[in-house]
PDB file of N, CA and C in Angstrom:
ATOM      1  N   UNK I  62     -92.391 -23.485 -62.718  1.00 62.00           N
ATOM      2  CA  UNK I  62     -90.793 -23.844 -63.119  1.00 62.00           C
ATOM      3  C   UNK I  62     -90.430 -24.764 -62.510  1.00 62.00           C
ATOM      4  N   UNK I  63     -89.571 -25.992 -62.971  1.00 71.00           N
ATOM      5  CA  UNK I  63     -88.921 -26.868 -61.811  1.00 71.00           C
ATOM      6  C   UNK I  63     -87.277 -26.381 -62.183  1.00 71.00           C
ATOM      7  N   UNK I  64     -86.832 -26.359 -61.121  1.00 77.00           N
ATOM      8  CA  UNK I  64     -85.310 -25.934 -61.445  1.00 77.00           C
ATOM      9  C   UNK I  64     -84.596 -27.328 -61.485  1.00 77.00           C
ATOM     10  N   UNK I  65     -83.511 -27.188 -62.510  1.00 89.00           N
ATOM     11  CA  UNK I  65     -82.722 -28.614 -62.782  1.00 89.00           C
ATOM     12  C   UNK I  65     -81.793 -28.790 -61.416  1.00 89.00           C
ATOM     13  N   UNK I  66     -81.339 -30.172 -61.368  1.00 89.00           N
ATOM     14  CA  UNK I  66     -80.657 -30.406 -60.480  1.00 89.00           C
ATOM     15  C   UNK I  66     -79.107 -29.737 -60.524  1.00 89.00           C
ATOM     16  N   UNK I  67     -78.618 -29.208 -59.394  1.00 91.00           N
ATOM     17  CA  UNK I  67     -77.509 -28.628 -59.479  1.00 91.00           C
ATOM     18  C   UNK I  67     -76.117 -29.759 -60.093  1.00 91.00           C
ATOM     19  N   UNK I  68     -75.134 -28.966 -60.615  1.00 91.00           N
ATOM     20  CA  UNK I  68     -74.017 -29.668 -61.060  1.00 91.00           C
ATOM     21  C   UNK I  68     -72.972 -29.621 -60.066  1.00 91.00           C
ATOM     22  N   UNK I  69     -72.593 -30.364 -59.666  1.00 90.00           N
ATOM     23  CA  UNK I  69     -71.753 -30.539 -58.071  1.00 90.00           C
ATOM     24  C   UNK I  69     -70.238 -30.359 -59.195  1.00 90.00           C
ATOM     25  N   UNK I  70     -69.025 -29.646 -58.347  1.00 92.00           N
ATOM     26  CA  UNK I  70     -67.617 -30.127 -58.514  1.00 92.00           C
ATOM     27  C   UNK I  70     -66.967 -31.097 -58.101  1.00 92.00           C
ATOM     28  N   UNK I  71     -66.146 -31.757 -58.290  1.00 92.00           N
ATOM     29  CA  UNK I  71     -65.593 -32.886 -57.990  1.00 92.00           C
ATOM     30  C   UNK I  71     -64.737 -32.299 -56.656  1.00 92.00           C
ATOM     31  N   UNK I  72     -64.469 -31.650 -56.268  1.00 94.00           N
ATOM     32  CA  UNK I  72     -63.870 -31.211 -54.884  1.00 94.00           C
ATOM     33  C   UNK I  72     -64.914 -30.778 -53.949  1.00 94.00           C
ATOM     34  N   UNK I  73     -66.264 -30.620 -54.481  1.00 93.00           N
ATOM     35  CA  UNK I  73     -67.463 -30.189 -53.418  1.00 93.00           C
ATOM     36  C   UNK I  73     -67.166 -29.001 -52.710  1.00 93.00           C
ATOM     37  N   UNK I  74     -67.252 -27.786 -53.155  1.00 96.00           N
ATOM     38  CA  UNK I  74     -66.994 -26.584 -52.595  1.00 96.00           C
ATOM     39  C   UNK I  74     -68.282 -25.980 -51.689  1.00 96.00           C
ATOM     40  N   UNK I  75     -67.831 -24.755 -51.224  1.00 97.00           N
ATOM     41  CA  UNK I  75     -68.877 -24.118 -50.555  1.00 97.00           C
ATOM     42  C   UNK I  75     -70.057 -23.476 -51.628  1.00 97.00           C
ATOM     43  N   UNK I  76     -69.605 -23.245 -52.990  1.00 96.00           N
ATOM     44  CA  UNK I  76     -70.558 -23.060 -53.902  1.00 96.00           C
ATOM     45  C   UNK I  76     -71.411 -24.090 -54.216  1.00 96.00           C
ATOM     46  N   UNK I  77     -70.895 -25.359 -53.919  1.00 96.00           N
ATOM     47  CA  UNK I  77     -71.945 -26.731 -54.289  1.00 96.00           C
ATOM     48  C   UNK I  77     -72.984 -26.846 -52.961  1.00 96.00           C
ATOM     49  N   UNK I  78     -72.615 -26.228 -52.007  1.00 96.00           N
ATOM     50  CA  UNK I  78     -73.785 -26.344 -50.686  1.00 96.00           C
ATOM     51  C   UNK I  78     -74.456 -25.405 -51.085  1.00 96.00           C
ATOM     52  N   UNK I  79     -74.079 -24.182 -51.578  1.00 97.00           N
ATOM     53  CA  UNK I  79     -75.343 -23.092 -51.906  1.00 97.00           C
ATOM     54  C   UNK I  79     -76.134 -23.494 -52.956  1.00 97.00           C
ATOM     55  N   UNK I  80     -75.223 -24.075 -53.920  1.00 96.00           N
ATOM     56  CA  UNK I  80     -76.339 -24.705 -55.192  1.00 96.00           C
ATOM     57  C   UNK I  80     -77.332 -25.588 -54.524  1.00 96.00           C
ATOM     58  N   UNK I  81     -77.130 -26.736 -53.902  1.00 94.00           N
ATOM     59  CA  UNK I  81     -77.717 -27.406 -53.139  1.00 94.00           C
ATOM     60  C   UNK I  81     -78.595 -27.098 -52.507  1.00 94.00           C
ATOM     61  N   UNK I  82     -78.413 -25.959 -51.481  1.00 95.00           N
ATOM     62  CA  UNK I  82     -79.503 -25.399 -50.568  1.00 95.00           C
ATOM     63  C   UNK I  82     -80.704 -24.459 -51.359  1.00 95.00           C
ATOM     64  N   UNK I  83     -79.904 -23.896 -52.347  1.00 95.00           N
ATOM     65  CA  UNK I  83     -81.010 -23.043 -53.290  1.00 95.00           C
ATOM     66  C   UNK I  83     -82.132 -24.050 -54.066  1.00 95.00           C
ATOM     67  N   UNK I  84     -81.440 -25.373 -54.338  1.00 94.00           N
ATOM     68  CA  UNK I  84     -82.164 -26.075 -55.005  1.00 94.00           C
ATOM     69  C   UNK I  84     -83.102 -26.886 -54.198  1.00 94.00           C
ATOM     70  N   UNK I  85     -82.732 -27.153 -53.120  1.00 93.00           N
ATOM     71  CA  UNK I  85     -83.889 -28.076 -52.070  1.00 93.00           C
ATOM     72  C   UNK I  85     -84.864 -26.861 -51.829  1.00 93.00           C
ATOM     73  N   UNK I  86     -84.500 -25.635 -51.633  1.00 95.00           N
ATOM     74  CA  UNK I  86     -85.696 -24.739 -51.222  1.00 95.00           C
ATOM     75  C   UNK I  86     -86.564 -24.419 -52.187  1.00 95.00           C
ATOM     76  N   UNK I  87     -85.969 -24.413 -53.585  1.00 95.00           N
ATOM     77  CA  UNK I  87     -87.071 -24.046 -54.846  1.00 95.00           C
ATOM     78  C   UNK I  87     -88.079 -25.579 -54.821  1.00 95.00           C
ATOM     79  N   UNK I  88     -87.279 -26.636 -54.565  1.00 93.00           N
ATOM     80  CA  UNK I  88     -88.310 -27.740 -54.779  1.00 93.00           C
ATOM     81  C   UNK I  88     -89.254 -27.937 -53.805  1.00 93.00           C
ATOM     82  N   UNK I  89     -89.065 -27.295 -52.471  1.00 95.00           N
ATOM     83  CA  UNK I  89     -89.823 -27.570 -51.495  1.00 95.00           C
ATOM     84  C   UNK I  89     -90.646 -26.533 -50.541  1.00 95.00           C
ATOM     85  N   UNK I  90     -90.425 -25.365 -51.478  1.00 95.00           N
ATOM     86  CA  UNK I  90     -91.098 -24.156 -50.911  1.00 95.00           C
ATOM     87  C   UNK I  90     -92.492 -23.879 -50.963  1.00 95.00           C
ATOM     88  N   UNK I  91     -93.023 -24.673 -51.525  1.00 96.00           N
ATOM     89  CA  UNK I  91     -94.642 -24.850 -51.940  1.00 96.00           C
ATOM     90  C   UNK I  91     -95.253 -26.237 -51.374  1.00 96.00           C
ATOM     91  N   UNK I  92     -94.293 -26.929 -50.650  1.00 97.00           N
ATOM     92  CA  UNK I  92     -94.789 -28.179 -49.866  1.00 97.00           C
ATOM     93  C   UNK I  92     -95.537 -28.089 -48.620  1.00 97.00           C
ATOM     94  N   UNK I  93     -96.487 -29.072 -48.372  1.00 98.00           N
ATOM     95  CA  UNK I  93     -96.921 -29.225 -47.004  1.00 98.00           C
ATOM     96  C   UNK I  93     -95.665 -29.802 -46.377  1.00 98.00           C
ATOM     97  N   UNK I  94     -95.722 -29.461 -44.570  1.00 97.00           N
ATOM     98  CA  UNK I  94     -94.848 -30.031 -43.783  1.00 97.00           C
ATOM     99  C   UNK I  94     -94.606 -31.761 -44.411  1.00 97.00           C
ATOM    100  N   UNK I  95     -95.778 -32.246 -44.221  1.00 98.00           N
ATOM    101  CA  UNK I  95     -95.832 -33.713 -44.732  1.00 98.00           C
ATOM    102  C   UNK I  95     -95.521 -34.146 -45.979  1.00 98.00           C
ATOM    103  N   UNK I  96     -95.644 -33.216 -47.113  1.00 97.00           N
ATOM    104  CA  UNK I  96     -94.691 -33.241 -48.454  1.00 97.00           C
ATOM    105  C   UNK I  96     -93.045 -33.291 -48.325  1.00 97.00           C
ATOM    106  N   UNK I  97     -92.992 -32.213 -47.511  1.00 96.00           N
ATOM    107  CA  UNK I  97     -91.216 -31.825 -47.396  1.00 96.00           C
ATOM    108  C   UNK I  97     -90.800 -33.171 -46.506  1.00 96.00           C
ATOM    109  N   UNK I  98     -91.283 -33.753 -45.666  1.00 97.00           N
ATOM    110  CA  UNK I  98     -90.717 -34.688 -44.991  1.00 97.00           C
ATOM    111  C   UNK I  98     -90.713 -35.896 -45.602  1.00 97.00           C
ATOM    112  N   UNK I  99     -91.590 -36.047 -46.697  1.00 97.00           N
ATOM    113  CA  UNK I  99     -91.480 -37.293 -47.458  1.00 97.00           C
ATOM    114  C   UNK I  99     -90.593 -37.258 -48.497  1.00 97.00           C
ATOM    115  N   UNK I 100     -90.333 -35.851 -48.781  1.00 94.00           N
ATOM    116  CA  UNK I 100     -89.494 -35.455 -49.696  1.00 94.00           C
ATOM    117  C   UNK I 100     -87.849 -35.884 -49.297  1.00 94.00           C
ATOM    118  N   UNK I 101     -87.728 -35.473 -48.012  1.00 95.00           N
ATOM    119  CA  UNK I 101     -86.269 -35.482 -47.535  1.00 95.00           C
ATOM    120  C   UNK I 101     -86.108 -36.892 -47.253  1.00 95.00           C
ATOM    121  N   UNK I 102     -86.912 -37.524 -46.440  1.00 97.00           N
ATOM    122  CA  UNK I 102     -87.032 -38.876 -46.109  1.00 97.00           C
ATOM    123  C   UNK I 102     -86.879 -39.848 -47.326  1.00 97.00           C
ATOM    124  N   UNK I 103     -87.329 -39.588 -48.442  1.00 96.00           N
ATOM    125  CA  UNK I 103     -87.030 -40.617 -49.372  1.00 96.00           C
ATOM    126  C   UNK I 103     -85.728 -40.166 -50.010  1.00 96.00           C
ATOM    127  N   UNK I 104     -85.247 -39.031 -50.092  1.00 93.00           N
ATOM    128  CA  UNK I 104     -83.700 -38.874 -50.371  1.00 93.00           C
ATOM    129  C   UNK I 104     -82.715 -39.311 -49.514  1.00 93.00           C
ATOM    130  N   UNK I 105     -83.152 -39.341 -48.098  1.00 95.00           N
ATOM    131  CA  UNK I 105     -82.077 -40.156 -47.286  1.00 95.00           C
ATOM    132  C   UNK I 105     -82.259 -41.621 -47.350  1.00 95.00           C
ATOM    133  N   UNK I 106     -83.422 -42.265 -47.597  1.00 97.00           N
ATOM    134  CA  UNK I 106     -83.243 -43.652 -47.809  1.00 97.00           C
ATOM    135  C   UNK I 106     -82.772 -44.005 -49.044  1.00 97.00           C
ATOM    136  N   UNK I 107     -82.537 -43.400 -50.035  1.00 96.00           N
ATOM    137  CA  UNK I 107     -81.889 -43.525 -51.297  1.00 96.00           C
ATOM    138  C   UNK I 107     -80.401 -43.176 -51.148  1.00 96.00           C
ATOM    139  N   UNK I 108     -80.127 -42.605 -50.298  1.00 94.00           N
ATOM    140  CA  UNK I 108     -78.446 -42.466 -49.868  1.00 94.00           C
ATOM    141  C   UNK I 108     -78.247 -43.241 -48.933  1.00 94.00           C
ATOM    142  N   UNK I 109     -78.676 -43.736 -48.034  1.00 97.00           N
ATOM    143  CA  UNK I 109     -78.548 -44.839 -47.245  1.00 97.00           C
ATOM    144  C   UNK I 109     -78.297 -46.135 -48.069  1.00 97.00           C
ATOM    145  N   UNK I 110     -79.062 -46.344 -49.229  1.00 97.00           N
ATOM    146  CA  UNK I 110     -78.917 -47.778 -50.037  1.00 97.00           C
ATOM    147  C   UNK I 110     -77.438 -47.442 -50.554  1.00 97.00           C
ATOM    148  N   UNK I 111     -77.043 -46.253 -51.182  1.00 95.00           N
ATOM    149  CA  UNK I 111     -75.843 -45.883 -51.672  1.00 95.00           C
ATOM    150  C   UNK I 111     -74.832 -46.341 -50.832  1.00 95.00           C
ATOM    151  N   UNK I 112     -74.855 -45.731 -49.554  1.00 95.00           N
ATOM    152  CA  UNK I 112     -73.663 -46.236 -48.842  1.00 95.00           C
ATOM    153  C   UNK I 112     -73.689 -47.727 -48.399  1.00 95.00           C
ATOM    154  N   UNK I 113     -74.818 -48.260 -48.134  1.00 95.00           N
ATOM    155  CA  UNK I 113     -74.881 -49.833 -47.712  1.00 95.00           C
ATOM    156  C   UNK I 113     -74.371 -50.667 -49.040  1.00 95.00           C
ATOM    157  N   UNK I 114     -74.446 -50.077 -50.278  1.00 95.00           N
ATOM    158  CA  UNK I 114     -73.857 -50.834 -51.404  1.00 95.00           C
ATOM    159  C   UNK I 114     -72.401 -50.452 -51.544  1.00 95.00           C
ATOM    160  N   UNK I 115     -71.841 -49.455 -51.122  1.00 93.00           N
ATOM    161  CA  UNK I 115     -70.516 -49.014 -51.325  1.00 93.00           C
ATOM    162  C   UNK I 115     -69.777 -50.051 -50.032  1.00 93.00           C
ATOM    163  N   UNK I 116     -70.345 -49.957 -49.070  1.00 93.00           N
ATOM    164  CA  UNK I 116     -69.809 -50.846 -47.890  1.00 93.00           C
ATOM    165  C   UNK I 116     -69.834 -52.435 -48.192  1.00 93.00           C
ATOM    166  N   UNK I 117     -70.727 -52.994 -49.041  1.00 91.00           N
ATOM    167  CA  UNK I 117     -70.785 -54.209 -49.339  1.00 91.00           C
ATOM    168  C   UNK I 117     -69.713 -54.313 -50.665  1.00 91.00           C
ATOM    169  N   UNK I 118     -69.387 -53.576 -51.314  1.00 91.00           N
ATOM    170  CA  UNK I 118     -68.430 -53.419 -52.256  1.00 91.00           C
ATOM    171  C   UNK I 118     -66.870 -53.117 -51.779  1.00 91.00           C
ATOM    172  N   UNK I 119     -66.666 -52.580 -50.766  1.00 88.00           N
ATOM    173  CA  UNK I 119     -65.677 -52.544 -50.259  1.00 88.00           C
ATOM    174  C   UNK I 119     -65.200 -53.815 -49.110  1.00 88.00           C
ATOM    175  N   UNK I 120     -66.170 -54.364 -48.741  1.00 84.00           N
ATOM    176  CA  UNK I 120     -66.063 -55.546 -47.969  1.00 84.00           C
ATOM    177  C   UNK I 120     -65.535 -57.140 -48.785  1.00 84.00           C
ATOM    178  N   UNK I 121     -65.701 -56.814 -49.991  1.00 80.00           N
ATOM    179  CA  UNK I 121     -65.404 -57.753 -51.087  1.00 80.00           C
ATOM    180  C   UNK I 121     -63.857 -58.038 -51.266  1.00 80.00           C
TER     181      UNK I 121
END
């Protein structure tokens, strides 16, 4: 069973952190170390692209 992505509150509370940690644990608990590293690196690269896009918008 695949867990659904958590819905985070607009204020990002401690409960949101708990939801994210539980989600990431469920998504990665049966992965090998290499699969887990790829999972987090892929998400990190996507987040970096979002940050760079936001900076470009801000500079305009």
